[in-house]
Each structure stands twice: as C-alpha cells, then as structure tokens.
CSV table of C-alpha atoms in Angstrom, one decimal:
chain,number,residue,atom,x,y,z
A,1,MET,CA,17.1,-8.2,-0.1
A,2,PRO,CA,18.1,-11.4,-1.9
A,3,VAL,CA,15.6,-13.3,0.3
A,4,TYR,CA,12.8,-10.9,-0.8
A,5,CYS,CA,13.8,-11.2,-4.4
A,6,GLY,CA,13.9,-15.0,-4.2
A,7,ALA,CA,10.5,-15.2,-2.5
A,8,PHE,CA,8.9,-12.9,-5.0
A,9,ALA,CA,10.5,-14.8,-7.9
A,10,LEU,CA,9.0,-18.0,-6.6
A,11,SER,CA,5.6,-16.3,-6.1
A,12,ILE,CA,5.6,-14.9,-9.6
A,13,PHE,CA,6.6,-18.3,-11.0
A,14,LEU,CA,3.7,-20.0,-9.2
A,15,SER,CA,1.3,-17.3,-10.3
A,16,MET,CA,2.3,-18.0,-13.9
A,17,LEU,CA,1.5,-21.6,-13.4
A,18,PHE,CA,-1.8,-21.3,-11.6
A,19,CYS,CA,-3.2,-17.8,-12.5
A,20,ARG,CA,-2.2,-17.4,-16.1
A,21,ASN,CA,-4.4,-15.7,-18.8
A,22,ARG,CA,-7.6,-15.6,-16.8
A,23,ARG,CA,-9.7,-13.4,-14.5
A,24,SER,CA,-9.0,-15.4,-11.4
A,25,SER,CA,-11.7,-16.5,-8.9
A,26,SER,CA,-10.5,-16.5,-5.3
A,27,ASN,CA,-12.5,-19.7,-4.6
A,28,ASN,CA,-9.9,-22.0,-6.1
A,29,LEU,CA,-7.3,-22.9,-3.4
A,30,LEU,CA,-4.6,-23.4,-6.0
A,31,LEU,CA,-4.8,-19.7,-6.9
A,32,TRP,CA,-3.6,-19.0,-3.3
A,33,LEU,CA,-0.3,-20.9,-3.7
A,34,PRO,CA,1.6,-18.0,-5.2
A,35,VAL,CA,1.1,-15.8,-2.1
A,36,LEU,CA,2.6,-18.4,0.3
A,37,PRO,CA,6.4,-17.7,-0.3
A,38,ILE,CA,6.1,-14.0,0.4
A,39,LEU,CA,3.7,-14.6,3.3
A,40,LEU,CA,6.1,-17.0,5.0
A,41,VAL,CA,9.0,-14.6,4.6
A,42,SER,CA,6.9,-11.9,6.2
A,43,VAL,CA,5.6,-14.1,9.1
A,44,PHE,CA,9.0,-15.5,10.1
A,45,ARG,CA,11.0,-12.2,10.0
A,46,TYR,CA,12.6,-11.0,13.2
A,47,GLY,CA,13.6,-7.4,14.1
A,48,ILE,CA,12.8,-6.2,10.6
A,49,GLY,CA,11.7,-2.6,10.2
A,50,THR,CA,12.3,0.5,12.2
A,51,ASP,CA,9.2,-0.1,14.4
A,52,TYR,CA,9.6,-3.8,15.1
A,53,LEU,CA,11.3,-3.7,18.5
A,54,TRP,CA,10.7,-0.2,19.8
A,55,VAL,CA,7.1,0.3,18.9
A,56,TYR,CA,5.3,-3.0,18.3
A,57,ASP,CA,7.3,-5.4,20.4
A,58,TYR,CA,7.6,-2.9,23.2
A,59,GLY,CA,3.9,-2.0,22.8
A,60,TYR,CA,2.9,-5.7,23.2
A,61,GLN,CA,5.0,-6.0,26.3
A,62,SER,CA,3.1,-3.0,27.6
A,63,VAL,CA,-0.2,-4.8,27.1
A,64,LEU,CA,1.2,-7.9,28.9
A,65,HIS,CA,2.3,-5.9,32.0
A,66,GLY,CA,-0.7,-3.5,32.1
A,67,ARG,CA,1.2,-0.4,31.2
A,68,SER,CA,-0.8,2.4,29.4
A,69,TRP,CA,2.0,3.5,27.0
A,70,ASN,CA,0.2,2.2,23.9
A,71,TYR,CA,-3.4,2.5,24.9
A,72,SER,CA,-3.6,6.0,23.4
A,73,ARG,CA,-1.1,5.3,20.7
A,74,PHE,CA,-2.7,2.3,19.1
A,75,GLU,CA,-6.1,1.9,17.6
A,76,PRO,CA,-8.8,-0.4,19.2
A,77,GLY,CA,-8.6,-3.1,16.6
A,78,TYR,CA,-4.8,-3.5,16.9
A,79,LEU,CA,-5.1,-3.4,20.7
A,80,ALA,CA,-7.6,-6.2,20.5
A,81,ILE,CA,-5.2,-8.4,18.6
A,82,ASN,CA,-2.5,-7.7,21.3
A,83,PHE,CA,-4.9,-8.5,24.1
A,84,LEU,CA,-6.0,-11.7,22.3
A,85,VAL,CA,-2.4,-12.9,21.8
A,86,GLY,CA,-1.6,-11.9,25.4
A,87,PHE,CA,-4.6,-13.9,26.7
A,88,PHE,CA,-3.1,-17.1,25.2
A,89,HIS,CA,0.4,-16.1,26.6
A,90,GLY,CA,1.9,-15.9,23.1
A,91,SER,CA,4.9,-13.9,22.2
A,92,SER,CA,4.9,-10.7,20.0
A,93,PHE,CA,5.7,-13.0,17.1
A,94,TRP,CA,2.1,-13.9,16.9
A,95,VAL,CA,1.0,-10.3,16.7
A,96,PHE,CA,3.3,-9.8,13.7
A,97,ALA,CA,2.1,-13.1,12.1
A,98,ILE,CA,-1.6,-12.1,12.4
A,99,MET,CA,-0.9,-8.7,10.9
A,100,ALA,CA,1.0,-10.3,8.1
A,101,LEU,CA,-1.9,-12.7,7.4
A,102,ILE,CA,-4.3,-9.8,7.3
A,103,PHE,CA,-2.1,-7.8,4.9
A,104,HIS,CA,-1.5,-10.7,2.5
A,105,TYR,CA,-5.0,-12.1,2.5
A,106,PHE,CA,-6.7,-8.8,1.6
A,107,MET,CA,-4.0,-7.6,-0.7
A,108,TYR,CA,-3.8,-10.8,-2.7
A,109,LYS,CA,-7.6,-10.9,-2.8
A,110,PHE,CA,-7.6,-7.4,-4.2
A,111,ILE,CA,-5.2,-8.5,-6.9
A,112,LEU,CA,-7.3,-11.6,-7.8
A,113,GLU,CA,-10.5,-9.6,-7.9
A,114,TRP,CA,-9.2,-7.0,-10.4
A,115,THR,CA,-6.6,-8.4,-12.8
A,116,ASN,CA,-5.9,-11.6,-14.7
A,117,ASN,CA,-2.1,-10.8,-14.8
A,118,VAL,CA,-1.4,-11.8,-11.2
A,119,ALA,CA,2.4,-12.3,-11.9
A,120,PHE,CA,2.8,-8.6,-13.0
A,121,SER,CA,0.7,-7.4,-10.1
A,122,LEU,CA,2.9,-9.3,-7.6
A,123,LEU,CA,6.0,-7.7,-9.3
A,124,LEU,CA,4.5,-4.3,-8.8
A,125,LEU,CA,3.6,-5.1,-5.2
A,126,PHE,CA,7.3,-5.4,-4.7
A,127,LEU,CA,8.6,-2.6,-6.9
A,128,SER,CA,6.1,-0.1,-5.5
A,129,GLN,CA,7.6,-0.8,-2.0
A,130,VAL,CA,4.1,-1.5,-0.6
A,131,TRP,CA,5.2,-5.0,0.5
A,132,LEU,CA,8.4,-3.8,2.0
A,133,PHE,CA,6.5,-1.2,3.9
A,134,SER,CA,4.3,-3.9,5.3
A,135,LEU,CA,7.3,-5.4,7.1
A,136,SER,CA,7.7,-2.2,9.1
A,137,GLY,CA,4.4,-0.3,9.3
A,138,ILE,CA,2.3,-3.4,10.1
A,139,ARG,CA,-0.8,-1.5,11.3
A,140,GLN,CA,-1.1,0.8,8.3
A,141,ALA,CA,-0.1,-2.0,5.9
A,142,ALA,CA,-3.0,-4.2,7.1
A,143,ALA,CA,-5.4,-1.2,6.9
A,144,LEU,CA,-4.1,-0.4,3.4
A,145,ALA,CA,-4.8,-4.0,2.2
A,146,ILE,CA,-8.3,-3.9,3.6
A,147,VAL,CA,-9.0,-0.5,2.0
A,148,ALA,CA,-7.7,-1.8,-1.4
A,149,PHE,CA,-10.1,-4.8,-1.2
A,150,ALA,CA,-12.9,-2.4,-0.2
A,151,ILE,CA,-12.6,-0.5,-3.5
A,152,ARG,CA,-14.5,-3.2,-5.3
A,153,PHE,CA,-17.6,-2.3,-3.3
A,154,ALA,CA,-17.3,1.3,-4.3
A,155,ALA,CA,-17.3,0.0,-7.9
A,156,SER,CA,-20.4,-2.2,-7.3
A,157,ARG,CA,-22.2,0.5,-5.3
A,158,GLU,CA,-22.5,-1.5,-2.1
A,159,PRO,CA,-21.9,1.2,0.5
A,160,ALA,CA,-22.7,-1.0,3.6
A,161,ARG,CA,-19.9,-3.4,2.8
A,162,TYR,CA,-17.6,-0.6,1.8
A,163,PHE,CA,-18.0,1.4,5.0
A,164,VAL,CA,-17.8,-1.7,7.2
A,165,LEU,CA,-14.4,-2.6,5.7
A,166,ILE,CA,-13.2,1.0,5.9
A,167,SER,CA,-14.2,1.0,9.6
A,168,LEU,CA,-12.3,-2.3,10.1
A,169,ALA,CA,-9.3,-0.8,8.4
A,170,ALA,CA,-9.5,2.4,10.6
A,171,SER,CA,-9.6,0.2,13.7
A,172,LEU,CA,-6.0,-0.9,12.8
A,173,HIS,CA,-4.8,2.5,11.6
A,174,PHE,CA,-6.7,5.8,11.7
A,175,THR,CA,-5.4,7.0,8.3
A,176,ALA,CA,-7.8,4.7,6.6
A,177,LEU,CA,-10.5,7.2,7.5
A,178,VAL,CA,-9.5,9.3,4.5
A,179,TYR,CA,-11.4,6.7,2.4
A,180,PHE,CA,-14.8,7.5,4.0
A,181,PRO,CA,-15.6,10.6,2.0
A,182,LEU,CA,-13.9,9.2,-1.2
A,183,TYR,CA,-16.8,6.7,-1.7
A,184,PHE,CA,-18.9,9.6,-3.1
A,185,LEU,CA,-16.1,10.7,-5.5
A,186,PHE,CA,-14.9,7.3,-6.7
A,187,ARG,CA,-17.5,6.8,-9.4
A,188,ARG,CA,-17.3,10.3,-10.9
A,189,LYS,CA,-16.0,10.5,-14.4
A,190,TYR,CA,-13.2,13.0,-14.9
A,191,SER,CA,-12.0,14.2,-18.3
A,192,GLN,CA,-8.4,14.3,-19.4
A,193,VAL,CA,-8.4,18.1,-19.6
A,194,THR,CA,-9.7,18.3,-16.0
A,195,VAL,CA,-7.0,15.9,-14.7
A,196,LEU,CA,-4.2,17.7,-16.6
A,197,PHE,CA,-5.4,21.1,-15.3
A,198,LEU,CA,-5.6,19.9,-11.7
A,199,SER,CA,-2.2,18.2,-12.0
A,200,VAL,CA,-0.5,21.5,-13.0
A,201,ILE,CA,-2.4,23.4,-10.2
A,202,LEU,CA,-1.7,20.9,-7.5
A,203,PHE,CA,2.0,20.5,-8.5
A,204,ALA,CA,2.4,24.3,-8.3
A,205,LEU,CA,0.6,24.4,-4.9
A,206,GLY,CA,3.0,21.7,-3.6
A,207,PHE,CA,5.8,24.3,-3.6
A,208,VAL,CA,3.9,26.9,-1.6
A,209,ALA,CA,1.7,24.8,0.6
A,210,PRO,CA,4.3,23.8,3.3
A,211,SER,CA,4.7,27.3,4.7
A,212,PHE,CA,1.0,27.9,4.7
A,213,LEU,CA,0.2,24.6,6.5
A,214,LYS,CA,3.0,25.2,9.0
A,215,THR,CA,1.4,28.6,9.8
A,216,VAL,CA,-2.0,26.9,10.3
A,217,ALA,CA,-0.4,24.2,12.5
A,218,ASN,CA,1.3,26.8,14.6
A,219,VAL,CA,-2.1,28.4,15.3
A,220,PHE,CA,-3.4,25.1,16.6
A,221,GLY,CA,-0.2,24.4,18.6
A,222,ARG,CA,1.1,21.6,16.3
A,223,GLY,CA,3.9,23.4,14.6
A,224,ASP,CA,6.4,21.1,16.3
A,225,TYR,CA,5.2,18.3,14.0
A,226,PHE,CA,6.9,20.1,11.1
A,227,ALA,CA,10.2,20.1,12.9
A,228,SER,CA,10.0,16.4,13.6
A,229,SER,CA,11.6,13.6,11.5
A,230,TYR,CA,8.1,12.9,10.0
A,231,PHE,CA,8.3,16.1,8.0
A,232,LYS,CA,10.7,15.6,5.1
A,233,ASN,CA,9.7,18.7,3.1
A,234,ARG,CA,10.1,17.1,-0.4
A,235,ILE,CA,7.9,16.4,-3.3
A,236,TYR,CA,7.6,12.9,-4.6
A,237,TYR,CA,8.4,13.5,-8.2
A,238,VAL,CA,8.6,9.9,-9.2
A,239,GLU,CA,5.2,9.1,-7.8
A,240,PHE,CA,3.7,12.2,-9.4
A,241,PHE,CA,5.1,11.4,-12.8
A,242,VAL,CA,4.1,7.7,-12.8
A,243,THR,CA,0.6,8.6,-11.5
A,244,LEU,CA,0.1,11.3,-14.1
A,245,LEU,CA,1.3,9.0,-16.9
A,246,VAL,CA,-0.9,6.0,-15.8
A,247,ALA,CA,-4.0,8.1,-15.1
A,248,SER,CA,-3.7,10.0,-18.4
A,249,ILE,CA,-3.3,6.9,-20.5
A,250,THR,CA,-6.1,5.0,-18.8
A,251,LEU,CA,-8.4,8.0,-19.2
A,252,PHE,CA,-7.6,8.1,-22.9
A,253,LEU,CA,-8.4,4.4,-23.2
A,254,GLN,CA,-11.6,4.9,-21.3
A,255,CYS,CA,-12.7,7.5,-23.9
A,256,LYS,CA,-11.4,5.6,-27.0
A,257,SER,CA,-12.0,1.9,-26.2
A,258,PRO,CA,-15.6,0.8,-26.5
A,259,ASP,CA,-14.9,-2.3,-24.4
A,260,PHE,CA,-13.3,-0.5,-21.5
A,261,ASP,CA,-14.7,-1.9,-18.3
A,262,SER,CA,-16.5,0.9,-16.4
A,263,ARG,CA,-15.5,-0.7,-13.1
A,264,TYR,CA,-12.0,0.4,-13.6
A,265,ARG,CA,-13.0,4.0,-13.2
A,266,VAL,CA,-12.7,3.7,-9.4
A,267,LEU,CA,-9.0,2.7,-9.9
A,268,ILE,CA,-8.4,5.6,-12.2
A,269,ASN,CA,-9.9,8.0,-9.7
A,270,ALA,CA,-7.7,6.5,-6.9
A,271,ALA,CA,-4.7,7.2,-9.1
A,272,ILE,CA,-6.0,10.8,-9.7
A,273,PHE,CA,-6.3,11.3,-5.9
A,274,ALA,CA,-2.7,10.2,-5.7
A,275,LEU,CA,-1.8,13.2,-7.8
A,276,PHE,CA,-3.0,15.4,-5.0
A,277,SER,CA,-1.2,13.3,-2.4
A,278,ALA,CA,2.1,13.4,-4.3
A,279,SER,CA,1.9,17.1,-5.2
A,280,CYS,CA,1.3,18.0,-1.6
A,281,SER,CA,3.8,15.6,-0.1
A,282,ALA,CA,6.2,18.4,0.7
A,283,ALA,CA,3.5,20.0,2.8
A,284,ILE,CA,2.3,17.0,4.9
A,285,PRO,CA,4.4,15.4,7.6
A,286,ASN,CA,4.8,11.6,7.0
A,287,ALA,CA,3.1,12.1,3.6
A,288,GLU,CA,4.2,8.8,2.2
A,289,ARG,CA,1.8,7.1,4.6
A,290,PHE,CA,-1.2,8.8,2.9
A,291,ASP,CA,0.3,8.4,-0.6
A,292,LEU,CA,0.3,4.6,-0.2
A,293,TYR,CA,-3.5,4.5,0.0
A,294,PHE,CA,-3.8,5.8,-3.5
A,295,THR,CA,-0.7,4.5,-5.3
A,296,VAL,CA,-1.8,0.9,-4.3
A,297,ALA,CA,-4.0,1.2,-7.4
A,298,TYR,CA,-0.9,0.9,-9.5
A,299,ILE,CA,-0.7,-2.8,-8.6
A,300,VAL,CA,-3.7,-3.7,-10.7
A,301,LEU,CA,-4.2,-0.6,-12.8
A,302,ILE,CA,-0.8,-0.9,-14.7
A,303,PRO,CA,-1.5,-4.5,-15.8
A,304,ILE,CA,-5.0,-3.4,-16.8
A,305,LEU,CA,-3.5,-0.5,-18.8
A,306,CYS,CA,-1.1,-2.9,-20.6
A,307,MET,CA,-4.0,-5.3,-21.3
A,308,TYR,CA,-5.7,-2.5,-23.3
A,309,CYS,CA,-2.7,-1.7,-25.4
A,310,LYS,CA,-3.2,-2.4,-29.1
A,311,THR,CA,0.0,-4.3,-29.7
A,312,GLN,CA,2.0,-6.7,-27.5
A,313,LEU,CA,5.1,-4.7,-28.2
A,314,LEU,CA,3.5,-1.6,-26.9
A,315,SER,CA,2.2,-3.5,-23.9
A,316,LEU,CA,5.6,-4.9,-23.1
A,317,GLY,CA,7.4,-1.6,-23.6
A,318,LEU,CA,5.0,0.2,-21.3
A,319,ALA,CA,5.3,-2.5,-18.6
A,320,VAL,CA,9.1,-2.5,-18.8
A,321,PHE,CA,9.3,1.3,-18.7
A,322,LEU,CA,7.1,1.7,-15.6
A,323,SER,CA,8.8,-1.3,-13.9
A,324,LEU,CA,12.2,0.3,-14.5
A,325,ILE,CA,11.1,3.6,-13.0
A,326,LEU,CA,9.6,2.0,-9.9
A,327,GLY,CA,12.5,-0.4,-9.6
A,328,SER,CA,15.1,2.4,-9.8
A,329,ARG,CA,13.2,4.2,-7.0
A,330,LEU,CA,13.2,1.0,-4.9
A,331,VAL,CA,17.0,0.6,-5.3
A,332,TYR,CA,17.6,4.3,-4.5
A,333,ASP,CA,15.4,4.3,-1.4
A,334,THR,CA,16.9,1.0,-0.1
A,335,TYR,CA,20.6,1.5,-0.8
A,336,PHE,CA,21.3,5.2,-1.3
A,337,SER,CA,18.7,6.9,0.8
A,338,GLY,CA,19.2,5.3,4.2
A,339,ASP,CA,16.8,2.4,4.0
A,340,SER,CA,14.0,4.4,5.7
A,341,ASN,CA,11.9,1.3,6.4
A,342,GLY,CA,14.8,-0.6,7.9
A,343,VAL,CA,14.1,-3.7,5.9
A,344,ALA,CA,17.1,-4.2,3.6
A,345,GLU,CA,18.7,-7.0,5.6
A,346,TYR,CA,16.5,-10.0,6.3
A,347,ARG,CA,16.6,-11.9,9.6
A,348,CYS,CA,14.6,-15.0,10.3
A,349,ILE,CA,13.2,-15.6,13.8
A,350,LEU,CA,14.0,-19.3,13.5
A,351,ILE,CA,17.7,-18.4,13.1
A,352,GLU,CA,18.1,-15.3,15.1
A,353,ASP,CA,16.9,-16.7,18.5
A,354,GLY,CA,16.5,-20.4,17.7
A,355,GLY,CA,12.8,-20.1,17.8
A,356,ARG,CA,12.7,-19.3,21.5
A,357,HIS,CA,10.3,-16.4,21.0
A,358,LEU,CA,7.7,-18.2,19.0
C-alpha cells in the first residue's frame, strides 16, 4: 500500500502543477504527465490481485498452447489481445500492460473531459477503490474506463460513438452491456422528490429481494450461484449513503443554480442508478462488479459538486467529509475485511523475477 500511496501522491502533485484551475484539454501532452506514476506502478506489478496467476496468466498460457479453457470464459476483445501477444511470443506481462494502458488512458481522459480539479479526481480514483480494483479485475476495469469515457457522448447526444464504445467495452467484459439501454435514460431529468422516494423503496426492496431472486434462479437452474463465493448477501450501506448524498445535493444545485451545466445531468443520473445497484447489492451475486459502473461517476461528480458550493469553507468541508468516508471504507476493506482484491502488498516484476518474464 505505501507504493500506491506514493504513486498517487506524485500523480496528484503533478496534476496540481499542470492541470490546476482550468478545464483541461487532453490535447496538451503535459496534462498526461500526472497519470504516468500510477500507470507505471500498474504496468510493472507482478502477482497482484486474486486473478493474476490463476485466471489471467493461466488463461494466457491456455491460448499459447491451444487449450480451450478460456475460449468460453473470456470475451472476444480480450481473447484478441491474448492472441496478439502470443503471436509475437510475448509473456503474459504484456497482456497486463496493455490492459493497464487501456484503463489509464480512458479513465484519465474521462477525468480530463469532465473536471478542472484533476488532483481531487485522482484522489477519488484511489479512495473509491476503482484503481485498486483495476489491478485485479483487469478485463472489467478496462471496460469500466471505456464506459466512463463514453458517457460524454450520451451528454452530447452522439449515439453512434456511444454505442461503438460500449460495444468495445463489452468485448472486454460482458457486464458493460448494462450501459446499452441506459443511453435512453441518461438525459432524463429527475426531481429530488422522485429520487428520495425511489431511494426509500429500493432500499426496502434490498432486504427482501435476495430470497425472491434466489427462487427465480432456482427455476432456471442457477441457484448454485447464490451458494458461491460471489454471493455475499450484504447491502453496501456506505455506497448507498454517499450516492444518496451526492445525488441529492447535485439535484438541488441543478434546480437552484442558474449556471449549472446541463451536461452534468448524465453524471447525476449515473449516480442515481447507483442507488439501485447499492440497494440491491444483497440480492445480486458479485454485485460490486455492477456497482462500479455507476459509482465511477463520483470521481468527477464530487469535484463538480464542490465547485458549485457557495463558499470555499463549505466546499472544503464537503470534500474532506466525503473523502474520509471513502478512505475509511478503503482501509476497512483492505486491512480488516480480508483484502478481497488481493492487492494490499505490492510486488514489482523487475524485482520478483529479475525481469525474466518481460
């Protein structure tokens, strides 16, 4: 964890130098310097994450030796990357490096497109655990970053570009398909009363939905999924609370502030959809995988929210409050809840095997 903290501290410092107090354009190469420290840490990791060796490294070896183990398990886009690396006789290191490049390119571009407070967004990228997740779930993390970038085309009503990007994301991880129908809901304007009412209803349903969905799954012969390690049967209270708070305040600002940018509505709606994801988390196996697609909006929405606060003191207080909540959850999940992503201890490929597997 000290390596991650150091890399993010350097990235945040660089962003304060090159991306300060402006809506950044991604055409300036200097604006990309802040992402390099965390990108390099991600690229040169070794054995990090629960899936590194037994899913992705083993899956790559299956491609090299013509075994069919991963053909049905992996999506076509990810398989194509494996075949490409195998064609040039590279090691699995290059698969991880390519996926890290995809994640950081699209995620950082998402940040640059939406906020002028890049430093705070980078901090939230770490505190929200999205970046830590990218060290383990490389397929979905890359898909998540592409989906996040695609949101801008929902805001500008460019469906062709939006659906092409979502298709690309789905070729890396099928869960990105959830964003196909959401294009038609992103630009709707929801009132505060509607959001609060739906929040109460959805939160209540979160307690009764597991047994109902398990019954339905048994009918279709998939009840065993609810007995697997993927089904944790718990509600993500922290995510629900933070989402409700952020969505409610930004909705209020949308109604009260005459200069509120209407483009931000798609981010607000993504946060609103996260209410459904968080409230039903106890009913869905591996629910956090779906929740990430919506909570990624925090990374830019919280800095936007702070920007619209009337006083600097209020802005600072809100930023510190939300950061402490997310940071506390990060510490708990990493050190007190079994380090579910398996990323707490960093190992560098240049040190672990002397670079023999590059």
